[in-house]
mmCIF file of C-alpha atoms in Angstrom:
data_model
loop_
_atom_site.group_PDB
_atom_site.id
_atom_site.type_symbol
_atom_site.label_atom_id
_atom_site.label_comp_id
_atom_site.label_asym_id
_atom_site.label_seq_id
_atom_site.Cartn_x
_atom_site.Cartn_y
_atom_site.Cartn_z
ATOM 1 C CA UNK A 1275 -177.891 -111.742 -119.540
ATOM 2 C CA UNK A 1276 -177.476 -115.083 -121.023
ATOM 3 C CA UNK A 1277 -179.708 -117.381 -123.386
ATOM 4 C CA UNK A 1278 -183.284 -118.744 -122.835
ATOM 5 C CA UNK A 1279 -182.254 -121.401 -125.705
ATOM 6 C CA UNK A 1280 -179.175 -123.289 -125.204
ATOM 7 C CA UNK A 1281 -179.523 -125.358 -128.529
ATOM 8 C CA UNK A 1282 -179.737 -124.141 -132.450
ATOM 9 C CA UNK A 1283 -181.633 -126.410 -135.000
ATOM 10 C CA UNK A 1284 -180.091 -126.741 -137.815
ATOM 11 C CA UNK A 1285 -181.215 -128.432 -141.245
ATOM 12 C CA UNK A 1286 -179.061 -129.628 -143.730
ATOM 13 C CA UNK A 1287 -179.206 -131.093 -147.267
ATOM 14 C CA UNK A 1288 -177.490 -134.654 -146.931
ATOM 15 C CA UNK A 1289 -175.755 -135.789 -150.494
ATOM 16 C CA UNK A 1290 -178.287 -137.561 -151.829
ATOM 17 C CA UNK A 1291 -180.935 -135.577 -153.545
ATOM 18 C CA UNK A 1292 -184.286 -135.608 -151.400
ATOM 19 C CA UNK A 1293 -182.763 -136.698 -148.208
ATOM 20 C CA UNK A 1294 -182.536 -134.272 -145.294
ATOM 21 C CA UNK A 1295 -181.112 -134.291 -142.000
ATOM 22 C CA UNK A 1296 -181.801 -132.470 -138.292
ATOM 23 C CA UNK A 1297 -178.963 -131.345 -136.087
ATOM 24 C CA UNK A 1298 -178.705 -129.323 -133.162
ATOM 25 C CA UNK A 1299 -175.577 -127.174 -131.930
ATOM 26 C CA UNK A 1300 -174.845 -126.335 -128.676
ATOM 27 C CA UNK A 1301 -174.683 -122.605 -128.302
ATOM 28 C CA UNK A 1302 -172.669 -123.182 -124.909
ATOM 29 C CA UNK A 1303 -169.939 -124.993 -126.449
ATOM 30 C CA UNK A 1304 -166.611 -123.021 -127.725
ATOM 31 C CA UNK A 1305 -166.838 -124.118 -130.923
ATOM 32 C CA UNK A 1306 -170.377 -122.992 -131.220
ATOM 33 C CA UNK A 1307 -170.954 -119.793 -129.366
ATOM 34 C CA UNK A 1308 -172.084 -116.744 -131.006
ATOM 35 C CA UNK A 1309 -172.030 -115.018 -128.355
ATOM 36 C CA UNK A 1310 -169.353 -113.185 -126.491
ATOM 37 C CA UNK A 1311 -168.700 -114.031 -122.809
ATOM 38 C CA UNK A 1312 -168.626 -109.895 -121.690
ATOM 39 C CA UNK A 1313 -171.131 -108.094 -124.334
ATOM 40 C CA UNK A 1314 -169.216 -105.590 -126.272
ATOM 41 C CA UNK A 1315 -169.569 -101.557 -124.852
ATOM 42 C CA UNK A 1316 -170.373 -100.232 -128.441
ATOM 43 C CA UNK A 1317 -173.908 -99.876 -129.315
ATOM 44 C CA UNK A 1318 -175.936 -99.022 -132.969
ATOM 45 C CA UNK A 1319 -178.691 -97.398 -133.940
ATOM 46 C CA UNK A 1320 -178.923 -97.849 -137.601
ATOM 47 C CA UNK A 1321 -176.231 -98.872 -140.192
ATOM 48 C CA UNK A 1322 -173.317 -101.532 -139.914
ATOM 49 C CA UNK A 1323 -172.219 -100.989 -136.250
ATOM 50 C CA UNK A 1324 -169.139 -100.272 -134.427
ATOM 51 C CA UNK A 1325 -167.054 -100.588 -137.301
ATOM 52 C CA UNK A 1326 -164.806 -103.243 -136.241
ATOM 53 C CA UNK A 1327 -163.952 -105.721 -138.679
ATOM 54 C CA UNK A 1328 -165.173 -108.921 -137.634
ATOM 55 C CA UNK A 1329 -163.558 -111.912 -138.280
ATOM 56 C CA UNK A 1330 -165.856 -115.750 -139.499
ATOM 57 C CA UNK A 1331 -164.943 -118.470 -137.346
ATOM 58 C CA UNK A 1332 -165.736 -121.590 -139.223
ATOM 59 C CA UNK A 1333 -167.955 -124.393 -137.765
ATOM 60 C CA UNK A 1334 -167.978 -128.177 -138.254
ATOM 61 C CA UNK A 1335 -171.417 -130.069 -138.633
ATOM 62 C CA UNK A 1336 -172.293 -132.406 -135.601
ATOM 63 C CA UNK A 1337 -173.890 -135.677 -136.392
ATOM 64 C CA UNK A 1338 -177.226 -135.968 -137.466
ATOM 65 C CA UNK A 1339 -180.188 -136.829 -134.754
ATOM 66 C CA UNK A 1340 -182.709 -137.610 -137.489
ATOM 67 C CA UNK A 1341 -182.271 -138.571 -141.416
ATOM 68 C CA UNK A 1342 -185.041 -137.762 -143.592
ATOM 69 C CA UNK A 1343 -185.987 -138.931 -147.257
ATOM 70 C CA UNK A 1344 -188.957 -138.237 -149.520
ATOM 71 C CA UNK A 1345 -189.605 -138.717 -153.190
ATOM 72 C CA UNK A 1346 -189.898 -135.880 -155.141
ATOM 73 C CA UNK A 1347 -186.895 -133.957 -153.497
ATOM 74 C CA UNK A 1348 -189.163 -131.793 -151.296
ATOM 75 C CA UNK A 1349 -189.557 -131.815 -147.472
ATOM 76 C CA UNK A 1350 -190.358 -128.459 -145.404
ATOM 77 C CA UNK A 1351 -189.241 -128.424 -142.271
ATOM 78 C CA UNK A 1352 -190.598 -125.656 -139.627
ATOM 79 C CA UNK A 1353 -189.955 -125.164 -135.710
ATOM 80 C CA UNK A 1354 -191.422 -126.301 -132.492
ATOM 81 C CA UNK A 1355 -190.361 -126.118 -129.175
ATOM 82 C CA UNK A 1356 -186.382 -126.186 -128.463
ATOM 83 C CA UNK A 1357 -184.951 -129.292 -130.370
ATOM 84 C CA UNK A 1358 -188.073 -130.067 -131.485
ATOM 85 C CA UNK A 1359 -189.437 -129.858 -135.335
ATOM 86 C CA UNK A 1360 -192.203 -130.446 -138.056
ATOM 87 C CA UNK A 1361 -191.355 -132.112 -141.369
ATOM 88 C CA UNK A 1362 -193.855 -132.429 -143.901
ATOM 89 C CA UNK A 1363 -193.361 -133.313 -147.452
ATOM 90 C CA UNK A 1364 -194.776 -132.861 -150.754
ATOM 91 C CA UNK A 1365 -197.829 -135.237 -150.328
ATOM 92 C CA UNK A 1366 -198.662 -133.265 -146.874
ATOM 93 C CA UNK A 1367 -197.762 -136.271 -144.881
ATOM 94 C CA UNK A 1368 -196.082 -134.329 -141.175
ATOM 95 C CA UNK A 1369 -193.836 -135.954 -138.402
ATOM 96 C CA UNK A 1370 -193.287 -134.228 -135.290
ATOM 97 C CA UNK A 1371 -188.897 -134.903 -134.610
ATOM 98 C CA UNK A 1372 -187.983 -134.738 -131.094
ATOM 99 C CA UNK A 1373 -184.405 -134.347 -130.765
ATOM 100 C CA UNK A 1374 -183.965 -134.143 -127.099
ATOM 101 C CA UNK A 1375 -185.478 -137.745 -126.836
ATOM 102 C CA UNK A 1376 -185.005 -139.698 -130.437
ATOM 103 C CA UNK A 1377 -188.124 -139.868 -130.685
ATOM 104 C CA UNK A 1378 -190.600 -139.753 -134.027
ATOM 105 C CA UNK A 1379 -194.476 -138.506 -133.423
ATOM 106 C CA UNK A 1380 -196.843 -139.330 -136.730
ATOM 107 C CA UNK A 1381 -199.022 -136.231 -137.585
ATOM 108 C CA UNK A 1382 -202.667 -136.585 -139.718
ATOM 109 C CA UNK A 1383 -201.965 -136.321 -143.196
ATOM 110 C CA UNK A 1384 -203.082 -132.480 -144.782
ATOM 111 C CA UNK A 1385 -206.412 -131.727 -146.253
ATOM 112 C CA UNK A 1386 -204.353 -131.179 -149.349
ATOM 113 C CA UNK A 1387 -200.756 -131.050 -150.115
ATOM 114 C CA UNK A 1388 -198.651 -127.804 -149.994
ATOM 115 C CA UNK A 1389 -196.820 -126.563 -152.572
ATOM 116 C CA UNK A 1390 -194.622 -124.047 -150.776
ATOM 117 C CA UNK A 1391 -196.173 -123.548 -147.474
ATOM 118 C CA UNK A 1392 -195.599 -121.485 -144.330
ATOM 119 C CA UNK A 1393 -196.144 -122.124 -140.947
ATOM 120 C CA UNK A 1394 -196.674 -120.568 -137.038
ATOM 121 C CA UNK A 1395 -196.066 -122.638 -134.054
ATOM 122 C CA UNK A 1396 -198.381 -121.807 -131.171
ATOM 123 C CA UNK A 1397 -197.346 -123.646 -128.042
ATOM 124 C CA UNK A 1398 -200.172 -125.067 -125.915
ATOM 125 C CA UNK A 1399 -200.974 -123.572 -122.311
ATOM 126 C CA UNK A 1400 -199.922 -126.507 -120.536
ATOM 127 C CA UNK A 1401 -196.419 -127.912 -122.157
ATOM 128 C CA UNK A 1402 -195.878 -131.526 -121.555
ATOM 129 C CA UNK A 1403 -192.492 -132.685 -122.914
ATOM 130 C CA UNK A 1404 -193.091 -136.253 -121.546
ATOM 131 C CA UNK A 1405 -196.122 -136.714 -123.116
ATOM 132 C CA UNK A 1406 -195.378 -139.478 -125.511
ATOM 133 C CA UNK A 1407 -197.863 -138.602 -128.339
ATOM 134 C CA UNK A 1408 -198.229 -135.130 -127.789
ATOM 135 C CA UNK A 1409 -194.170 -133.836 -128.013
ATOM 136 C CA UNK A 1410 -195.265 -130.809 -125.979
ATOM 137 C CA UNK A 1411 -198.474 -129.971 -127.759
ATOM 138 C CA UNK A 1412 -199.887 -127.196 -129.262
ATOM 139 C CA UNK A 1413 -200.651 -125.715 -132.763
ATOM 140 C CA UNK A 1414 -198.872 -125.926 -136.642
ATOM 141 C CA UNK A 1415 -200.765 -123.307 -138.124
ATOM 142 C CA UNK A 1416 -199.925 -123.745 -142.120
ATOM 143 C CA UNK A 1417 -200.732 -122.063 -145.533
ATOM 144 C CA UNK A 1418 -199.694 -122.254 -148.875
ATOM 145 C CA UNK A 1419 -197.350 -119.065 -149.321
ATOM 146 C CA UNK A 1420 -198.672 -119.118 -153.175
ATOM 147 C CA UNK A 1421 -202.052 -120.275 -154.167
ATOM 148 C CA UNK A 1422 -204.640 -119.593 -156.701
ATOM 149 C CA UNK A 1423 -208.042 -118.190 -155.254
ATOM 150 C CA UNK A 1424 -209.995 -121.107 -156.498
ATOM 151 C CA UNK A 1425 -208.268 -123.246 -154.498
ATOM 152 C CA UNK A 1426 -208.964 -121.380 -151.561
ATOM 153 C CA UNK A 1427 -211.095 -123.948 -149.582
ATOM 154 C CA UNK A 1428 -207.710 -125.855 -148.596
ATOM 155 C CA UNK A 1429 -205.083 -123.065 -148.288
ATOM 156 C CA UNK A 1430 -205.302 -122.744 -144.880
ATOM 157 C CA UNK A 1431 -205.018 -125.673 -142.247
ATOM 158 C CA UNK A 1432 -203.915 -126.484 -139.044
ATOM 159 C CA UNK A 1433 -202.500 -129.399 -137.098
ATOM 160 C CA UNK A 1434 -203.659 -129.105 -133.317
ATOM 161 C CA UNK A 1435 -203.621 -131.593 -130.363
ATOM 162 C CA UNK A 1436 -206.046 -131.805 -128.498
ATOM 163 C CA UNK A 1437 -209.253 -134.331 -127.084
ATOM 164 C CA UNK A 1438 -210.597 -135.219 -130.439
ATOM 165 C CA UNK A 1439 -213.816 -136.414 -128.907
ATOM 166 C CA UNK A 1440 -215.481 -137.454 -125.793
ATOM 167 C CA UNK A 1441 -214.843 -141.072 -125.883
ATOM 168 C CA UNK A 1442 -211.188 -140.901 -125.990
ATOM 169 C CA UNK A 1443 -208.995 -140.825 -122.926
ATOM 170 C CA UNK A 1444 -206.157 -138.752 -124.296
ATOM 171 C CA UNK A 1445 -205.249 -135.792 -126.478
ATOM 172 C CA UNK A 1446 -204.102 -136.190 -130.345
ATOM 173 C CA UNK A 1447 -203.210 -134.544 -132.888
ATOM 174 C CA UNK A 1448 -205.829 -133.255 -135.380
ATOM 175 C CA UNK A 1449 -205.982 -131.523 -138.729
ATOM 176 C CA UNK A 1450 -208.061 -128.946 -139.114
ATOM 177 C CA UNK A 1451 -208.873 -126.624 -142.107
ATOM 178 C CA UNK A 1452 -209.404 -123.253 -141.361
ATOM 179 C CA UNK A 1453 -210.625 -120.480 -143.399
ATOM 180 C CA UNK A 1454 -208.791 -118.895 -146.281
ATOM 181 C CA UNK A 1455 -207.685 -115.108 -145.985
ATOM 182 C CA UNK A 1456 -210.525 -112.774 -147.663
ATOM 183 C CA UNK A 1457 -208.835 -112.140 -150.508
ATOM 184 C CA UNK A 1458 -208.695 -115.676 -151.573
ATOM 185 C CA UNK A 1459 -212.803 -115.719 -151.315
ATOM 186 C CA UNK A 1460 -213.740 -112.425 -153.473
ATOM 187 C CA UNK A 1461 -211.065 -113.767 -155.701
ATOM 188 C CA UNK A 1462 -209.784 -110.153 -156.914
ATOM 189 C CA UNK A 1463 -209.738 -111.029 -159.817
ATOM 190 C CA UNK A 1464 -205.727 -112.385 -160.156
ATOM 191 C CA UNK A 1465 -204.582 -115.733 -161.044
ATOM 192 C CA UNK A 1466 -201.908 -116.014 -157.884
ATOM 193 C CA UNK A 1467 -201.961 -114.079 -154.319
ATOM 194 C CA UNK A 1468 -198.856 -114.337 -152.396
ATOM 195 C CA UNK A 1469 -197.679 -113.900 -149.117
ATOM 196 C CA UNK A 1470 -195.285 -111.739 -148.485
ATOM 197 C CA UNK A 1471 -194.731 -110.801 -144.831
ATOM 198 C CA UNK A 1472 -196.309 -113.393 -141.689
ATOM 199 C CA UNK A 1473 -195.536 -113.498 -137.836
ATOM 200 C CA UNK A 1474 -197.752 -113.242 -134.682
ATOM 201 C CA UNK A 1475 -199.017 -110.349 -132.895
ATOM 202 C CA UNK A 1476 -201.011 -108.876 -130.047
ATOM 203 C CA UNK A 1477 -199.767 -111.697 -127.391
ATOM 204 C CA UNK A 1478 -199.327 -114.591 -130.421
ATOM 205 C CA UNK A 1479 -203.405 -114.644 -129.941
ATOM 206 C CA UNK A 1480 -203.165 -113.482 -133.920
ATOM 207 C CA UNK A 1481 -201.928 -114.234 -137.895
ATOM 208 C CA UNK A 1482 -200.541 -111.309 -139.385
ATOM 209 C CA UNK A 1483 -199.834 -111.675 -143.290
ATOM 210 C CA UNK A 1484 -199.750 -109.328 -145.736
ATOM 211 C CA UNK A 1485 -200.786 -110.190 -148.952
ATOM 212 C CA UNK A 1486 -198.397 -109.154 -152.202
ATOM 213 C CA UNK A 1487 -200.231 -105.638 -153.786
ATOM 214 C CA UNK A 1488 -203.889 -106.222 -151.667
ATOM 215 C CA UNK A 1489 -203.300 -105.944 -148.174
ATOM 216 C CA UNK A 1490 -202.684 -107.288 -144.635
ATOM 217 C CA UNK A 1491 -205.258 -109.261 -142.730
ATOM 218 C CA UNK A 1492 -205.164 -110.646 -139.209
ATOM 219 C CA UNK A 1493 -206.665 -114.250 -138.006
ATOM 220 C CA UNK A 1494 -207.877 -115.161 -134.322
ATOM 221 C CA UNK A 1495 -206.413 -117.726 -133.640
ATOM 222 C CA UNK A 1496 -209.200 -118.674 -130.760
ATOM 223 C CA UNK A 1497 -212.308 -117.355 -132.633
ATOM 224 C CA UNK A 1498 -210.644 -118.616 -136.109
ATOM 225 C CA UNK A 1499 -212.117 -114.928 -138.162
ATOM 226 C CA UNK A 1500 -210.230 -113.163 -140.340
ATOM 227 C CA UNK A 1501 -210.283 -109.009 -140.449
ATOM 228 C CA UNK A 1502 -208.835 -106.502 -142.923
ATOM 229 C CA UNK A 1503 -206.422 -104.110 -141.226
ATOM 230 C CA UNK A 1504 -205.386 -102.106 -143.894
ATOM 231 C CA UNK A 1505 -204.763 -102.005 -147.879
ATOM 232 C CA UNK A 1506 -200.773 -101.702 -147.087
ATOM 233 C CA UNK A 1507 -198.037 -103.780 -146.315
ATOM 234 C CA UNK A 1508 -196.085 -104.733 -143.403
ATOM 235 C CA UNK A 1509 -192.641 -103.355 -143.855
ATOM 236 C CA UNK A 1510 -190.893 -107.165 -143.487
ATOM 237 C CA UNK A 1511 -190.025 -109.433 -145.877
ATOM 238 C CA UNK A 1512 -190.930 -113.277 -144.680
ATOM 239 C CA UNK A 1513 -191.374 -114.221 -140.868
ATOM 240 C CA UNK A 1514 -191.044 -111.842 -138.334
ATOM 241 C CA UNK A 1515 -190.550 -112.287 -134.833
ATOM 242 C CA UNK A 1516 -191.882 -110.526 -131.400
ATOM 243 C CA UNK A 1517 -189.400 -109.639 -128.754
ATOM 244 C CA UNK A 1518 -191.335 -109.406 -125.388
ATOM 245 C CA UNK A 1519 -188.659 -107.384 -123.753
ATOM 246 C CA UNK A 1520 -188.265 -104.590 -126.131
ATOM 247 C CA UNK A 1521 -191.891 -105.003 -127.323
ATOM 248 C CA UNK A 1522 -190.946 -104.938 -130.756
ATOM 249 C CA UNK A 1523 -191.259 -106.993 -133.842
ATOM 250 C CA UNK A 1524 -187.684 -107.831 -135.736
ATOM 251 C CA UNK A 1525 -187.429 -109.438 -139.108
ATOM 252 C CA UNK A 1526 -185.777 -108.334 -142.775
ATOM 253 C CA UNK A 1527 -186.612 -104.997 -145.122
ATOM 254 C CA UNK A 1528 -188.028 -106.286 -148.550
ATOM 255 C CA UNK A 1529 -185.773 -104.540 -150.713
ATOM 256 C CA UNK A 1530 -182.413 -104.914 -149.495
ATOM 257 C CA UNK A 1531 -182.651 -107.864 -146.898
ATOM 258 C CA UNK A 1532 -181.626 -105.416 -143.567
ATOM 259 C CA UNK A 1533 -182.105 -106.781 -140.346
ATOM 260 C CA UNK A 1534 -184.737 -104.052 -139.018
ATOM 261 C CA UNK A 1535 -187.117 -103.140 -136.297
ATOM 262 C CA UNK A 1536 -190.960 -101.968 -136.592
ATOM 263 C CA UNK A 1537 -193.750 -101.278 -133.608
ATOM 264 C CA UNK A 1538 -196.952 -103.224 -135.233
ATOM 265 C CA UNK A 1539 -198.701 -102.588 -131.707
ATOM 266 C CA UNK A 1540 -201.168 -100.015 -132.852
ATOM 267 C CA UNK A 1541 -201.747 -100.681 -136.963
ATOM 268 C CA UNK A 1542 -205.359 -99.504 -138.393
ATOM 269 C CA UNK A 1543 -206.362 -98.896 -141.417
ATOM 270 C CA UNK A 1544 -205.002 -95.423 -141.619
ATOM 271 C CA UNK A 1545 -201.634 -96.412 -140.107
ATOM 272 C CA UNK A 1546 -198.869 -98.566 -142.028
ATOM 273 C CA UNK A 1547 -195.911 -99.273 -139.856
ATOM 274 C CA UNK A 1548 -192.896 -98.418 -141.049
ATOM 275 C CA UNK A 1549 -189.119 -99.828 -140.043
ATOM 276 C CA UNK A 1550 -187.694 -97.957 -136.891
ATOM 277 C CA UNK A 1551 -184.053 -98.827 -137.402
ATOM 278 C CA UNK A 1552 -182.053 -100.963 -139.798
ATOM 279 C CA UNK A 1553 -179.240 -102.664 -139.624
ATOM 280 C CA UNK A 1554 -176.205 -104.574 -141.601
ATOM 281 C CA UNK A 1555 -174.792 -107.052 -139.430
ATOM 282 C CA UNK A 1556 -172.038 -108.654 -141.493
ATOM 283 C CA UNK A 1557 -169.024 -107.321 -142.642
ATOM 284 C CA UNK A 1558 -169.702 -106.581 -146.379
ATOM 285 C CA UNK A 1559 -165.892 -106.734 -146.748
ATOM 286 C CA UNK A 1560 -165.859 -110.510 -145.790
ATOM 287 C CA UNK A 1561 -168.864 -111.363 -148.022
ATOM 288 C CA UNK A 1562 -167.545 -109.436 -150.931
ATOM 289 C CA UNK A 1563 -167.967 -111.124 -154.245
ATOM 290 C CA UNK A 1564 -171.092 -113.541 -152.751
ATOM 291 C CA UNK A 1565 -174.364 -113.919 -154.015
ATOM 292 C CA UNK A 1566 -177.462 -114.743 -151.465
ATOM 293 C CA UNK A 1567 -179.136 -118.256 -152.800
ATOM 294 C CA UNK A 1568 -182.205 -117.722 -150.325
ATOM 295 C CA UNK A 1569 -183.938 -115.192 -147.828
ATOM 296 C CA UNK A 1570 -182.063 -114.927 -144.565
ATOM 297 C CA UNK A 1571 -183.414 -116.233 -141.563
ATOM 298 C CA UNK A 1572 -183.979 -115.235 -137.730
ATOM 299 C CA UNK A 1573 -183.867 -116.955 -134.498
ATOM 300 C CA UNK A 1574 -184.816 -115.510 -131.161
ATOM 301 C CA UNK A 1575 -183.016 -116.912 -128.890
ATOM 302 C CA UNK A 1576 -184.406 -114.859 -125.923
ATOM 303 C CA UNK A 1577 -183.186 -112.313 -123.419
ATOM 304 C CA UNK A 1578 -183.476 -109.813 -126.409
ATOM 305 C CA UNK A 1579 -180.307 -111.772 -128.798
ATOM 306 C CA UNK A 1580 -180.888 -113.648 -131.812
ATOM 307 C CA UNK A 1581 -178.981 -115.978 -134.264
ATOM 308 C CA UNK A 1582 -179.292 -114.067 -138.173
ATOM 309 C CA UNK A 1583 -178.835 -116.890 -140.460
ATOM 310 C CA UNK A 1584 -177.737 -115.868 -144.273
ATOM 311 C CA UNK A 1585 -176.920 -118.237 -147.225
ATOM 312 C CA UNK A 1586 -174.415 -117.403 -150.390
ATOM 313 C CA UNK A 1587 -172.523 -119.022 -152.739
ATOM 314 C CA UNK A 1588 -168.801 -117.787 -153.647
ATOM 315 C CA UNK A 1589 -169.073 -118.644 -157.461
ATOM 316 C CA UNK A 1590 -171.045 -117.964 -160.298
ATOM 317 C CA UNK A 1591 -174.515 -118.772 -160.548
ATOM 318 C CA UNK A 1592 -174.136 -120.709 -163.849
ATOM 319 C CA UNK A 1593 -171.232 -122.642 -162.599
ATOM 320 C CA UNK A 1594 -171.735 -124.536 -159.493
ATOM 321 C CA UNK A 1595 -168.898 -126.711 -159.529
ATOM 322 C CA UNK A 1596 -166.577 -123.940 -159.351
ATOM 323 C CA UNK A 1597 -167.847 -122.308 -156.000
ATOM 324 C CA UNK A 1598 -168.978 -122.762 -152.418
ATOM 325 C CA UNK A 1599 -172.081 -122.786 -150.655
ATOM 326 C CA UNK A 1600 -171.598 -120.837 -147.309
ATOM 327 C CA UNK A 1601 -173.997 -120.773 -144.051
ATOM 328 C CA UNK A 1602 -173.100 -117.589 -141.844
ATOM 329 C CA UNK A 1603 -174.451 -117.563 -138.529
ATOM 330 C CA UNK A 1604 -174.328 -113.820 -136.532
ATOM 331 C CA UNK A 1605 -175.478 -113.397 -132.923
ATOM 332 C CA UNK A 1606 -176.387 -110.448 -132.457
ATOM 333 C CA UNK A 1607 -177.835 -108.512 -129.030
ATOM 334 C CA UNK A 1608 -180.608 -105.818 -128.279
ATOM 335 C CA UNK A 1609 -180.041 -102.964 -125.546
ATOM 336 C CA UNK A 1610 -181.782 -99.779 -125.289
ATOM 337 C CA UNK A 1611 -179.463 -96.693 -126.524
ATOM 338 C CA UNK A 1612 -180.800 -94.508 -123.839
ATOM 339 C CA UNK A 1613 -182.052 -93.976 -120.356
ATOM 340 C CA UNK A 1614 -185.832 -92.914 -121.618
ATOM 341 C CA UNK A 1615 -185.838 -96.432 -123.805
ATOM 342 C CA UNK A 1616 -186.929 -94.339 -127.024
ATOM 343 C CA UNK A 1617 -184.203 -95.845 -128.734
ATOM 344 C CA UNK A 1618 -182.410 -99.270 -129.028
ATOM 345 C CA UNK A 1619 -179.166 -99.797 -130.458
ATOM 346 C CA UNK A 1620 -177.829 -103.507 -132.205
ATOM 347 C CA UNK A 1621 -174.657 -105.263 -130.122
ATOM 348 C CA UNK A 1622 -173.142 -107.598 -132.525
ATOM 349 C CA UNK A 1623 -171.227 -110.316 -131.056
ATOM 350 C CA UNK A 1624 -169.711 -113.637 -133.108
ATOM 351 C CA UNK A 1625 -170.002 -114.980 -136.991
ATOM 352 C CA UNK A 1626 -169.831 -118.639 -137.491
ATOM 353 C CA UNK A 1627 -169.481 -119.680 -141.198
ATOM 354 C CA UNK A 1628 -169.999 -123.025 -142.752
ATOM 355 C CA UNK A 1629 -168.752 -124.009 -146.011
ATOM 356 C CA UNK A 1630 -169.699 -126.786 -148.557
ATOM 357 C CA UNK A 1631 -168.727 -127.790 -152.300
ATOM 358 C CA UNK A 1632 -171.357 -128.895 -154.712
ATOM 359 C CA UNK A 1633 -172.463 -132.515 -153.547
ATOM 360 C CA UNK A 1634 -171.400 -131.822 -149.910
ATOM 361 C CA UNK A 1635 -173.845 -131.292 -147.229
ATOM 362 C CA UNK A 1636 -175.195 -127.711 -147.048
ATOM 363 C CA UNK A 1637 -177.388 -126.133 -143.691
ATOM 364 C CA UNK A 1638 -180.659 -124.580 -145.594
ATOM 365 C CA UNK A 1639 -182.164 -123.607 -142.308
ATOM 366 C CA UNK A 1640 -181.884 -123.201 -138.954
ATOM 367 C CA UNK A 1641 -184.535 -122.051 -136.696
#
């Protein structure tokens, strides 16, 4: 079964402070591929996997399609559609990049500025990629991952294209604010409520966050309402991500950063989901002595594989002259363990590793 994305986005920290850069790998090239051409026979249900010691490949950065500067050192970049991204920075001004084409869309500034914000990309139903203003449409749905509860009224916005009014003859893009999870209106009574755990569920027709010691809450993202589903937690840590083939939902455990499995399909209020399986997918002998510098990051890729991204650095925390910053990139592969599909067991295929010294260029996400 092969890939339904051929290209990985990668962004990197250029060398001078506040400048950023988008590149995109080929995942069909040799010197790219994470995956193997004949998928390995041994299957996993939970733990590190076949047991075969796999070896990192190292990776060379291709050139950068887009450059990107901001004062203040701070520009979030999320995904799109393939080789296509969002880049906002810290005074909420957004630019749709377009890889494939070179070309630059400007988005409507924010309501207000985000500090450290999240975001879900919600493709439109018709996708256009020649439409010159549009870059394929659809919806930036974006909150603050941290805010204070009386700043509530501009947590939550969204950047949508779509006919503005009647007297225009084209879609644009529009900023819209959108209103804050119920939490953030009763206030409980805290200083800061944090996200914890976001992704998409029932179809990607709903926002699913849960909210650090309060709960989890779904938003409609048609009717734009907000419902409590329960006073637990999701059991992910950051963005998770619905396979349609399995019908599952894959992301990371909270505590130790495992690449795991959960059905969210039929949560109430009486019924926290809970991880299915878990797995390591590195080799903890090759990453022995490294310390993560950020949360991990997944790509689906389609056809059930995905691209785990994790970040470390080989020296001491206090000393970062003396180590390396290293990117590892791990496809790994989804089959079902048994004839009655109760079970599904993790194929890992290829580690790609990229290394960097302090003032070199360093990949900080790839999506």
């Amino acid at each position: 079964m092969g890939l339904s994305r051929r290209f990985l986005n990668l962004i990197v920290d250029n060398r001078i402070p506040g400048a950023k850069s988008l590149r995109c790998i080929d995942l069909t090239l040799a010197r790219y591929k994470l995956f193997n051409t004949t998928t390995p026979a041994a299957l996993t249900l939970n733990g590190n996997g076949n047991g075969l010691k796999k070896r990192m490949e190292k990776i060379c950065l291709p050139s950068p399609i887009f450059n990107l500067g901001a004062p203040g050192e701070r520009i979030h970049m999320f995904p799109a559609l393939e080789r296509r991204a969002f880049s906002l920075d810290q005074s909420g001004r957004g630019l749709l990049l377009e890889a494939d084409t070179s070309r630059l869309v400007v988005m409507p500034n924010l309501h207000k500025p985000k500090l450290e914000p999240i975001a879900l990309y919600i493709p439109g139903a018709e996708i256009d990629l020649d439409d010159l203003d549009g870059g394929g449409g659809g919806t930036l749905f974006i909150m603050d991952r941290i805010a204070k509860p009386q700043e509530a009224d501009y947590l939550f916005e969204a950047l949508v294209y779509r006919m503005i009014c009647s007297s225009y003859l084209s879609k644009s893009w529009d900023c819209q604010l959108l209103p804050p999870p119920p939490p953030y209106v009763v206030k409980c009574g805290v200083d800061f409520l944090k996200i914890i755990s976001y992704g998409l569920v029932k179809g990607g027709s709903e926002i699913c966050i849960s909210i650090d010691g309060v709960g989890t809450y779904c938003f409609d993202t048609v009717k734009h309402t907000w419902i409590e589903v329960g006073k637990w937690m999701l059991p992910f840590q950051g963005k998770f991500e619905y396979v349609h083939e399995l019908k599952l939902w894959f992301g990371f455990t909270p505590n130790d950063g495992h690449f795991a499995v959960a059905d969210l399909s039929a949560m109430d209020e009486y019924l926290q989901p809970q991880i299915r399986h878990c797995w390591n997918e590195l080799d903890e002998s090759l990453i022995q002595g490294w310390k993560q510098i950020r949360d991990p990051q997944l790509v689906n890729l389609g056809s059930a594989k995905f691209c785990i991204a994790r970040f470390f650095h080989t020296g001491d925390f206090g000393d970062g002259l003396s180590g390396q910053n290293v990117s590892v990139l791990t496809g790994v592969e989804f089959a079902h363990a048994n004839v009655d599909h109760e079970n599904i067991g993790l194929i890992k295929h290829k580690s790609r590793c990229h290394k960097s010294s302090c003032g070199e260029e360093t990949i900080t996400a790839v999506f």
